[in-house]
Coordinates of C-alpha atoms in Angstrom, one line a residue:
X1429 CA -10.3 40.8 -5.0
X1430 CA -8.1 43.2 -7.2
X1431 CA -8.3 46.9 -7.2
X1432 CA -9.3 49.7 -10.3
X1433 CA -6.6 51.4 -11.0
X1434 CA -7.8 54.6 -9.7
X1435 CA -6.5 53.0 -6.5
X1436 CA -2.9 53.0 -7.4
X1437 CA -0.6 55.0 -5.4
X1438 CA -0.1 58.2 -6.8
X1439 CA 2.7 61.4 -5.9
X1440 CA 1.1 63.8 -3.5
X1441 CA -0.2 67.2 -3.8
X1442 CA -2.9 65.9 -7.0
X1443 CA -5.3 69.1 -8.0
X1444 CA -8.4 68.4 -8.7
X1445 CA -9.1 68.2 -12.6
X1446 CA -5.1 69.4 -13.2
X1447 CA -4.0 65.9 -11.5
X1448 CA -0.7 65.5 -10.9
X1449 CA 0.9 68.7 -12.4
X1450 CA 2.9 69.2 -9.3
X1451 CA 4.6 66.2 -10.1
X1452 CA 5.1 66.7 -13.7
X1453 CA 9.2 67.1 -15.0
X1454 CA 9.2 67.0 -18.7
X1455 CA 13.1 67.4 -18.7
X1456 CA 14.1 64.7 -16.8
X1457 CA 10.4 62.4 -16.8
X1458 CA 11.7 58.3 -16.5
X1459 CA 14.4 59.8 -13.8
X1460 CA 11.5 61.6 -11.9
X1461 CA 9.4 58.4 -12.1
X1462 CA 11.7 56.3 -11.2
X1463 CA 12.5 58.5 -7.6
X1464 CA 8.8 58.0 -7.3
X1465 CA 8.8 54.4 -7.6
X1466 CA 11.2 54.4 -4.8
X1467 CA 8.0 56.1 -2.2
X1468 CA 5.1 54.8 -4.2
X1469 CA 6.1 51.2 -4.5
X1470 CA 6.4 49.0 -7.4
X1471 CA 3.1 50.4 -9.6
X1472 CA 1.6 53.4 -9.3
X1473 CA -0.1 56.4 -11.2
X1474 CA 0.7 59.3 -13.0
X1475 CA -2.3 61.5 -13.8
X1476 CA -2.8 64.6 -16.0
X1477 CA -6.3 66.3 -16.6
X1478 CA -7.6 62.7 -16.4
X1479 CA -4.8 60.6 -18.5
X1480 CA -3.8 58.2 -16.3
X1481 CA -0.4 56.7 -16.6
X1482 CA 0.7 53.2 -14.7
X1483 CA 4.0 53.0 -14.1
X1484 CA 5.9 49.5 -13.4
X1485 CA 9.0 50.0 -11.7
X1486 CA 9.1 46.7 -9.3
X1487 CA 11.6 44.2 -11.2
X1488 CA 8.6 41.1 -10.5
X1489 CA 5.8 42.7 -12.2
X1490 CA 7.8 44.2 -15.0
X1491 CA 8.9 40.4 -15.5
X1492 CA 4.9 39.9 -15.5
X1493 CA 4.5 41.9 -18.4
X1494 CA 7.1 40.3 -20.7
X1495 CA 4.3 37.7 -21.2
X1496 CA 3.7 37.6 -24.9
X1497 CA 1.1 35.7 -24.3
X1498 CA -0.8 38.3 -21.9
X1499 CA 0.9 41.5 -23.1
X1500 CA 1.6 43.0 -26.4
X1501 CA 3.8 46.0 -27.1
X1502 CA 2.5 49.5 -27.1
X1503 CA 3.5 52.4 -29.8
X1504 CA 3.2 55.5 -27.1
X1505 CA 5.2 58.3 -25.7
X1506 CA 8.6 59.3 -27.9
X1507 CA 8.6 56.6 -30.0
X1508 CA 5.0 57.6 -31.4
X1509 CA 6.3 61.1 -31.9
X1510 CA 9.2 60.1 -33.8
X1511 CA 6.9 58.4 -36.5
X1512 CA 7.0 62.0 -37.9
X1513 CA 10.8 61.1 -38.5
X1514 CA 11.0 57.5 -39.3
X1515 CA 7.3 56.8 -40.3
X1516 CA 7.3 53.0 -40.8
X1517 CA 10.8 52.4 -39.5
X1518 CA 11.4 49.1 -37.3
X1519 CA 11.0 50.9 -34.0
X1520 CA 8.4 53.2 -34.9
X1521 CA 6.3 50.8 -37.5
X1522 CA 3.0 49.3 -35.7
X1523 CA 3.1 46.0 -35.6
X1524 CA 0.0 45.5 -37.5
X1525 CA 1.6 47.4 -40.7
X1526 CA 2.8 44.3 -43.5
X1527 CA 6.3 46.7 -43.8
X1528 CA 7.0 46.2 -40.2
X1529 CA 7.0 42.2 -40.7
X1530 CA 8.3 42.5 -44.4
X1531 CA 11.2 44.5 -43.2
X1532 CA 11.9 42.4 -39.8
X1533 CA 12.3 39.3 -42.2
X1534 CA 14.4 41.1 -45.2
X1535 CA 16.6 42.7 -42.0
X1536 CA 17.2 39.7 -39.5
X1537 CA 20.0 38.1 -41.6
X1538 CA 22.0 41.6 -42.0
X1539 CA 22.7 41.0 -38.0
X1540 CA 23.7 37.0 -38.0
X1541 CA 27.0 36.1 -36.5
X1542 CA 28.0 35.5 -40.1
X1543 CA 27.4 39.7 -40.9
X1544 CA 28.7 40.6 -38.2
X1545 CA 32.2 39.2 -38.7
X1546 CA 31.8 41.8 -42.0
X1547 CA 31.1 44.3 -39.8
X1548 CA 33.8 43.5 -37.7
X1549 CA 36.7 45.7 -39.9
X1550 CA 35.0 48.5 -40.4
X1551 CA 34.1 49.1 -36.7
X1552 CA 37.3 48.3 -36.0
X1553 CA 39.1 51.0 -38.4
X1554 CA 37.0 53.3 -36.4
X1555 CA 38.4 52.3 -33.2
X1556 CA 41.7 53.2 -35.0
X1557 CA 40.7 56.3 -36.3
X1558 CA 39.5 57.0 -32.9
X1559 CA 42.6 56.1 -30.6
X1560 CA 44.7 58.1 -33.8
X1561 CA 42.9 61.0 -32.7
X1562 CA 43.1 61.0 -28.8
X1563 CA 46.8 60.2 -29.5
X1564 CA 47.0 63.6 -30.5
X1565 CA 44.6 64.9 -28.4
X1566 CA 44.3 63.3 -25.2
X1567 CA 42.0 65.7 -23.6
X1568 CA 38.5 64.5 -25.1
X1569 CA 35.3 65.5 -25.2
X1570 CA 33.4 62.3 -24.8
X1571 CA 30.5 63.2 -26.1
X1572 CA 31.2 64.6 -29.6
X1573 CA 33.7 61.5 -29.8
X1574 CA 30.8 59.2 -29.1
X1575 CA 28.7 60.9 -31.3
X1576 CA 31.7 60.7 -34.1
X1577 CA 32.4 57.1 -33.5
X1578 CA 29.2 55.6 -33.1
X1579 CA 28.0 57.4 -36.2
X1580 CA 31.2 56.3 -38.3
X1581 CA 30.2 52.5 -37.4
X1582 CA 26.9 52.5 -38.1
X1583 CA 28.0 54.1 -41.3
X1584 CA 30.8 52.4 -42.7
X1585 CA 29.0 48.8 -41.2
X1586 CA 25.7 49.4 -41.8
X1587 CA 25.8 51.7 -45.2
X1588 CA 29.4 51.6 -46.9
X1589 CA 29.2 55.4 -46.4
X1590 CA 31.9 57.4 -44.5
X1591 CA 30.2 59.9 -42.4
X1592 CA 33.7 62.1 -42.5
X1593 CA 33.4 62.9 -38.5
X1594 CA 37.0 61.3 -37.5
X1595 CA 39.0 62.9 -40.6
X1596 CA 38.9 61.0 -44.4
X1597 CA 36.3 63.4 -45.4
X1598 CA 37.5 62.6 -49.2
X1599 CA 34.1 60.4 -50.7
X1600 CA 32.3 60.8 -47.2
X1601 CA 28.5 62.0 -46.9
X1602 CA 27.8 66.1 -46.8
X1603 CA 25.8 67.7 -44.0
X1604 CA 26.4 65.2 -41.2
X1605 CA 26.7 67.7 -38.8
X1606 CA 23.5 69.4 -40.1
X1607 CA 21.7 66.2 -39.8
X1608 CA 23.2 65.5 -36.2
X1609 CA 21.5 69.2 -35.1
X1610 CA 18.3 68.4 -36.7
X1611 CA 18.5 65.1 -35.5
X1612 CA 19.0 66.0 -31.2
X1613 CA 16.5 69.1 -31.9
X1614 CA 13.8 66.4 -32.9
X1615 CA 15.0 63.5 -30.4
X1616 CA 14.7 66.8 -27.3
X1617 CA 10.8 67.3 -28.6
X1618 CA 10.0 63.8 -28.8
X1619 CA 10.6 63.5 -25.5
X1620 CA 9.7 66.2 -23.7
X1621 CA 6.0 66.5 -26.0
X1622 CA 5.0 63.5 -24.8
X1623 CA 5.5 65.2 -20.5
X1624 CA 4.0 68.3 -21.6
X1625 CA 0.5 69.3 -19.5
X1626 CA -2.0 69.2 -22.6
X1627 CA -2.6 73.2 -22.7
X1628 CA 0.7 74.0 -22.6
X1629 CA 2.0 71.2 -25.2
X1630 CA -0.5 72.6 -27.6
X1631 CA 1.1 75.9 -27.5
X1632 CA 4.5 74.5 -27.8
X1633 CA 3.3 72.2 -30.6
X1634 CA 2.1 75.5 -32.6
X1635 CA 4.7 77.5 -31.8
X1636 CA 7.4 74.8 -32.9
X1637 CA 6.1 73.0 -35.4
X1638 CA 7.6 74.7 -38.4
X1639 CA 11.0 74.4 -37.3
X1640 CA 10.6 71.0 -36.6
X1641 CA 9.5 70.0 -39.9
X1642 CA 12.7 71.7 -41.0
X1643 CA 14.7 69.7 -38.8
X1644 CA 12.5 65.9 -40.5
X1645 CA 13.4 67.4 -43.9
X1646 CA 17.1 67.9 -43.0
X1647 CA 17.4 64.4 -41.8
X1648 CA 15.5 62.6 -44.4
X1649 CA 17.0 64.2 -46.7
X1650 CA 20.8 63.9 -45.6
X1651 CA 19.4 59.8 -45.4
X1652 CA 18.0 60.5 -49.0
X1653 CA 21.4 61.4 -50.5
X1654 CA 22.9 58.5 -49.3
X1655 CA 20.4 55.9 -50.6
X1656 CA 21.1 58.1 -54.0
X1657 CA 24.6 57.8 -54.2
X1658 CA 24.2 54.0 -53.7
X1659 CA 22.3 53.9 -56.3
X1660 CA 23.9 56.0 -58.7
X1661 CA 27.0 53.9 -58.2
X1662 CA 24.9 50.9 -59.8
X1663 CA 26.5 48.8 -57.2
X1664 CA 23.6 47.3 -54.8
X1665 CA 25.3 44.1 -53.7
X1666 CA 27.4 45.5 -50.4
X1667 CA 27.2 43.0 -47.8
X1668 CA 25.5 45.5 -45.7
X1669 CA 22.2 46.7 -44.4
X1670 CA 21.7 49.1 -46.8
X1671 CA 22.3 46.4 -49.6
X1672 CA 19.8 44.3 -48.3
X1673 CA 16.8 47.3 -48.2
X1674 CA 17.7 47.6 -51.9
X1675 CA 17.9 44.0 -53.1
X1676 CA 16.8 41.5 -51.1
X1677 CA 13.3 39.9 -51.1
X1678 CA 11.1 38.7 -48.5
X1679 CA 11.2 35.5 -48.0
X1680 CA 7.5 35.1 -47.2
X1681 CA 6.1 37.1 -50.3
X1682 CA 8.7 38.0 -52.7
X1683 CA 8.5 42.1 -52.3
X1684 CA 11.4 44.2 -52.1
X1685 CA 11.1 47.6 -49.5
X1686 CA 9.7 50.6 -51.1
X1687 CA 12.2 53.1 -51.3
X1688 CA 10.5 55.5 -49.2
X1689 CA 10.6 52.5 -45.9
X1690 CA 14.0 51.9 -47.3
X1691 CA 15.1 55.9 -46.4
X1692 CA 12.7 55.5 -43.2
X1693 CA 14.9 51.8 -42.0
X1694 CA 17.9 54.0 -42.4
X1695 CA 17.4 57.0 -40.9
X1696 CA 16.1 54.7 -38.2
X1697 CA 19.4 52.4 -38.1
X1698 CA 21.3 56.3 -38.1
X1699 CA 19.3 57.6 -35.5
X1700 CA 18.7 54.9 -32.9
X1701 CA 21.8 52.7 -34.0
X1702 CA 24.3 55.8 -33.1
X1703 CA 22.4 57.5 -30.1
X1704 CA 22.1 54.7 -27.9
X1705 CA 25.3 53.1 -28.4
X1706 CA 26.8 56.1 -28.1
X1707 CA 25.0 56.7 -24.6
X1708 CA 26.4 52.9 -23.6
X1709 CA 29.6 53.9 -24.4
X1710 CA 29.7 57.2 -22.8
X1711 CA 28.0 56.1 -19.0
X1712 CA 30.8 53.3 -19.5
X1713 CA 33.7 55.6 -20.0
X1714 CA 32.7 57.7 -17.3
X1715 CA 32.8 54.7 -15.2
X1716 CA 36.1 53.7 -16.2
X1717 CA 37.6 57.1 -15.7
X1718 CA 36.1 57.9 -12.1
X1719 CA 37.5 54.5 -11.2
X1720 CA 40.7 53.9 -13.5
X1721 CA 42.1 50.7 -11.5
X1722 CA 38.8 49.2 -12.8
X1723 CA 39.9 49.9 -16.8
X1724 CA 44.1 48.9 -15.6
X1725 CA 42.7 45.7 -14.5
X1726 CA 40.6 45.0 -17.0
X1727 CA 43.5 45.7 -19.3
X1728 CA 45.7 43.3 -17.9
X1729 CA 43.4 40.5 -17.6
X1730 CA 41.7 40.3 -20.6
X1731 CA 43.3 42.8 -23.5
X1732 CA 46.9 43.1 -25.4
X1733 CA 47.7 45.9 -27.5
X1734 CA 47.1 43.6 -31.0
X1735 CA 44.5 44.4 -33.1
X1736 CA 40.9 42.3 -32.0
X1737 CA 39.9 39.9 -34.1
X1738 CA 35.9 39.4 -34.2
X1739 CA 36.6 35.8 -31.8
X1740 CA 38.4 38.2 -29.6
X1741 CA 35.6 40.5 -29.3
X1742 CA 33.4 37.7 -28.6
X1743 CA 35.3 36.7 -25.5
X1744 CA 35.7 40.0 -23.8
X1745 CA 33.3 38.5 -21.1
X1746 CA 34.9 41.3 -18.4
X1747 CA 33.9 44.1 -20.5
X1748 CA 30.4 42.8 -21.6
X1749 CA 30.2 42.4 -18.0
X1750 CA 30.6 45.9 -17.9
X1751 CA 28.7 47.2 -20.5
X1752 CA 25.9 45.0 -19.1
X1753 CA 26.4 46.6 -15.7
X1754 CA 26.2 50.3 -17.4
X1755 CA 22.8 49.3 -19.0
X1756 CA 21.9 47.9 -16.0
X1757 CA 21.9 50.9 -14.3
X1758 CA 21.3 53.6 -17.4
X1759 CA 19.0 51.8 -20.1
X1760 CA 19.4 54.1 -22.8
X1761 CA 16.1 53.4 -23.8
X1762 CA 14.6 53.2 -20.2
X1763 CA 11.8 51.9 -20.4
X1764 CA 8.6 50.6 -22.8
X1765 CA 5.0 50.9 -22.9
X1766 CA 3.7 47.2 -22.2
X1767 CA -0.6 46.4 -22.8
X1768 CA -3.0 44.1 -21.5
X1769 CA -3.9 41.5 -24.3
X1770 CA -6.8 40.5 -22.0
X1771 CA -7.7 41.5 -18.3
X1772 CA -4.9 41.6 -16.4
X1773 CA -3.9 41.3 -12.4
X1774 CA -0.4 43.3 -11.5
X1775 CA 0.1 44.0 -8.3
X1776 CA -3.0 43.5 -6.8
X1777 CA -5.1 45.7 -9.7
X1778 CA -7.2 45.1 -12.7
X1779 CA -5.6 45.8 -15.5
X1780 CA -8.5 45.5 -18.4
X1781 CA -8.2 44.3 -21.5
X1782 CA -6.3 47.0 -24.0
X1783 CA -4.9 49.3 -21.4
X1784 CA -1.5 50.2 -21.3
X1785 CA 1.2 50.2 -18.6
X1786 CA 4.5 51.8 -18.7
X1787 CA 7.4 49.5 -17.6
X1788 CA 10.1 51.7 -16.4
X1789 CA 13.6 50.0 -16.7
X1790 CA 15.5 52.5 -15.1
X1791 CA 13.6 51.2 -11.9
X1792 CA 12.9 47.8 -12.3
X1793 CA 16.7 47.2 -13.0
X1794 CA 18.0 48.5 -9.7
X1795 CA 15.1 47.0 -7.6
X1796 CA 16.4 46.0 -4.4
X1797 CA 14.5 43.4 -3.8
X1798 CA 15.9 41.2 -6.6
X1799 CA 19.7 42.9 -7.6
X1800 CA 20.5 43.2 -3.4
X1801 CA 21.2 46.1 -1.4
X1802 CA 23.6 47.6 -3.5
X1803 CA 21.3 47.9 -6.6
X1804 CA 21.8 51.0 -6.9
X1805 CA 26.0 51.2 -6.7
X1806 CA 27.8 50.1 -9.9
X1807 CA 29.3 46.8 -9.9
X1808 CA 30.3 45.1 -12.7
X1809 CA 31.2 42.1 -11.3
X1810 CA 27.3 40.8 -10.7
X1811 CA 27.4 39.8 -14.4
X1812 CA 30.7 37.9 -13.9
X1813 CA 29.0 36.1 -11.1
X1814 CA 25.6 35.5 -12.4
X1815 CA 24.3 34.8 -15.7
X1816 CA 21.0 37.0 -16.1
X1817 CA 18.5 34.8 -18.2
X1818 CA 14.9 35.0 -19.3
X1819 CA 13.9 33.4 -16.7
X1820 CA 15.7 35.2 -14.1
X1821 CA 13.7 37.3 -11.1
X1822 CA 16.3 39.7 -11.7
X1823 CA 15.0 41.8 -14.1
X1824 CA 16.8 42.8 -17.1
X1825 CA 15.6 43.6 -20.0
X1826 CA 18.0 47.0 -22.3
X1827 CA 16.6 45.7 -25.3
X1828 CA 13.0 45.6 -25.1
X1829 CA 11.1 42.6 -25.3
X1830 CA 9.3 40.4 -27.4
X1831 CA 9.3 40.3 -31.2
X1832 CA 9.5 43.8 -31.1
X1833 CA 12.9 44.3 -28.7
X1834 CA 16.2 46.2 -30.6
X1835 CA 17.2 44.2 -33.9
X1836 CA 20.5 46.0 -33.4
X1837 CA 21.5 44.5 -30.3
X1838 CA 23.9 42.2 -31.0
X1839 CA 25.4 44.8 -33.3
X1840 CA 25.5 47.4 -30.6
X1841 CA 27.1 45.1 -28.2
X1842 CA 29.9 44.2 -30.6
X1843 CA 30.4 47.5 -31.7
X1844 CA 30.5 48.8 -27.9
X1845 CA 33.0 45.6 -26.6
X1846 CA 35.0 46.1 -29.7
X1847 CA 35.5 50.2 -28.9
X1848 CA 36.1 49.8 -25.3
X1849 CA 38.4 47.1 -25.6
X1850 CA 40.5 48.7 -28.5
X1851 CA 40.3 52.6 -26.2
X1852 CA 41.1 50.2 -23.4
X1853 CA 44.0 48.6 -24.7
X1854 CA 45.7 51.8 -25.4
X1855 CA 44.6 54.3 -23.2
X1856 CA 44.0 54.8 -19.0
X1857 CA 41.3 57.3 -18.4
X1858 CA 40.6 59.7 -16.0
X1859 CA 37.7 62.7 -15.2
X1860 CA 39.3 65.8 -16.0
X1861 CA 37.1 67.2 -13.2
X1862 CA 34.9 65.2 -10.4
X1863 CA 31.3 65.7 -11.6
X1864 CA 29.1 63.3 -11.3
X1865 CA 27.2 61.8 -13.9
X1866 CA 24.1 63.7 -15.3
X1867 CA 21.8 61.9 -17.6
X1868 CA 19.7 64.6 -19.7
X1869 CA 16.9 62.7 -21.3
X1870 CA 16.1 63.5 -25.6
X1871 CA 14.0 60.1 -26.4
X1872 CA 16.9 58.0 -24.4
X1873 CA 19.3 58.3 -21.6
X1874 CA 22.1 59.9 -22.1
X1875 CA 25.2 61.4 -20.0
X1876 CA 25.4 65.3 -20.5
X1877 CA 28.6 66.1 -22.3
X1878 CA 31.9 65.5 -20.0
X1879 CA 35.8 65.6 -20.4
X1880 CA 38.4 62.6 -19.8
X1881 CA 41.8 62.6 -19.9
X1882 CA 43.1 59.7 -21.9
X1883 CA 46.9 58.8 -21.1
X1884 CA 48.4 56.2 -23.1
X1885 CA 49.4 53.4 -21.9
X1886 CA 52.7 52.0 -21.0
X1887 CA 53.6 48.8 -23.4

């Protein structure tokens, strides 16, 4: 017979009434969580003045709760926060609202194989502008150049718009790096809110609301001023995202996006689209330089110094191998709420109709008892040897899940292979110190700022 859910394990030291403040970290919660899923086993509890929190962190019952039949996504923690930015964006719409359906349809085609061959050249003249600049000067700070590059593609892909963070400021958008303050001020408090103990994240939200609703109305309206300038221009028919918010219908009832979802899709697409990719590419380049014979032999397998084409990008399997082996490890989004369409049984508990659980990627995808002993050491060369499929024990799953997993994804992988390939080609990397990798947590995962050396490479 299956167990309540007051049963779950839960981290010791719990005060009666308080819960499990001891445990509490709201700077680094999914990395705290998933250490306790390492003594606690693969669900347990979190609980804070009677808010109970399940946490899935064994790689078989977070497969469980992929079920679309059984379980249905949940809008909790920092993605419910961030409605105050995006509103009725694609990741922060509920799934009930007609936009979030209307805009899924109108959007799917702007990430086909067909668009992205578009895309291809303008992600590519930002790999240019990018190895242009660490030409000059090799000594880089990765995360600002992440930050740059990622924001460029999305951009010049996504919006025709030139974001002016790797030089060509001539025509590009004002106040990007306003927006980019604004935007990691907002992304810290969505994540850190949603860890606070109640009394305590009261007073914080008092105390910081104002200047938080400065920082929405920097970044919507930064977002605002582009969607103006497009259509000032008269010019709606780019063969880009942005093109498609403006003109295209849905194909189920005719209705073009109201310009207000058409400023929350793109600050969405801005926000999400550059942070995470940038995070990918970041852990990945930290990777590479800690271990450069990894990159040189890479390099020698699989990459010339000629520009990619888009087929070429497509059969970089060595570094998608990679990439997949860096979100493996650091999901930049790690993890989702998952709940109970009817009564449930994980793990031996009831799980009743309507209650949430949080599946915790950063744990699932290094459980031992499905990715081996080493789950926990990087090694790219398990997605050389293995193709990781649906219905694969070995739990993988970056994206989210279900009808309402990352629309970007195959964008964000091409964008990432293409960059990496293209830095990769040119350039061996190495830490300019020996720290280790840090992951500070702002809505996603994401390495704390770190230098490489980039030394060109000899032709």
């Amino acid at each position: 017979m299956s167990k309540p859910l007051s049963a779950l394990p839960h981290p010791p030291g719990r005060i009666p009434i308080l819960g499990d403040v001891r445990s509490a970290d709201r700077r680094r919660p999914t990395q705290h969580e998933a250490e306790l899923a390492l003594r606690l086993g693969p669900v347990f509890q979190r609980e804070l003045l009677g808010n109970r929190l399940v946490v899935v962190g064994g790689a078989d019952l977070a497969n469980q709760t992929l079920d679309e039949r059984s379980w249905g996504r949940a809008l909790v923690g920092p993605l419910a926060q961030l409605r105050e930015l995006a509103g009725a964006g694609l990741f922060t719409a509920r799934s009930k609202d007609p936009l979030w359906g209307q805009a899924r349809r109108i959007l799917t085609p702007g990430f086909s194989q067909s668009a992205m061959r578009i895309y291809h050249d303008a992600m590519a003249s930002v790999a240019d502008d990018l190895a242009a600049k660490w030409a000059m000067s090799p000594v880089v700070d990765v995360h600002q150049d992440m930050t740059s590059a990622t924001l460029e593609v999305i951009g010049r892909a996504g919006f025709s718009c030139r974001m002016g963070l790797l030089g060509h400021r001539d025509g590009a958008a004002e106040g990007t790096e306003q927006f980019l303050a604004s935007l990691g001020r907002v992304l810290v408090w969505a994540s850190e809110s949603t860890n606070d103990v109640p009394l305590v994240g009261t007073v914080r939200e008092l105390l910081g609301a104002r200047g938080r609703n400065a920082d929405i109305a920097v970044c919507r309206t930064f977002v605002e001023g582009i969607i103006e300038t497009r259509l000032q221009s008269g010019d709606y028919g780019h063969a880009d995202l942005l093109g498609l918010m403006l003109e295209a219908e849905d194909p189920d009832t005719g209705d073009r996006l109201p310009l207000q979802n058409v400023t929350d899709q793109v600050l969405t697409f801005l926000a999400a689209g550059h942070e995470t990719t940038a995070a990918l590419m970041e852990v990945a380049l930290y990777h590479l330089a800690a271990e450069p014979v990894s990159g040189d032999r890479i390099a020698s397998t699989e990459l010339d110094p000629a520009p990619l084409t888009y087929e070429g990008v497509v059969k970089s399997r060595q570094i998608r191998a990679y990439l997949n082996e860096c979100l493996r490890l650091w999901p930049p989004a790690p993890g989702f709420f998952r709940v109970a369409r009817t009564d449930q049984e994980l793990g031996g508990y009831r799980v009743p109709s309507g209650r949430g659980v949080f599946v915790l990627a950063l744990a699932a995808q290094r459980d031992t008892g499905v990715w081996g002993p080493d789950a926990h050491q990087f090694r790219a060369d398990r997605f050389v040897e293995e193709r990781i499929t649906a219905s694969s024990r070995k739990f993988f799953s970056p994206w989210g899940t279900g009808p309402r997993s990352c629309i970007g994804r195959q964008f964000a992988m091409h964008e990432a292979t293409l960059l990496l390939a293209s830095l990769l080609s040119r350039f061996r990397f190495r830490l300019e110190n020996s720290d280790e990798l840090v992951m500070r947590e702002r809505a996603t995962l994401r390495p704390e700022p770190f230098t490489v050396v980039a030394t060109p490479r000899k032709i």
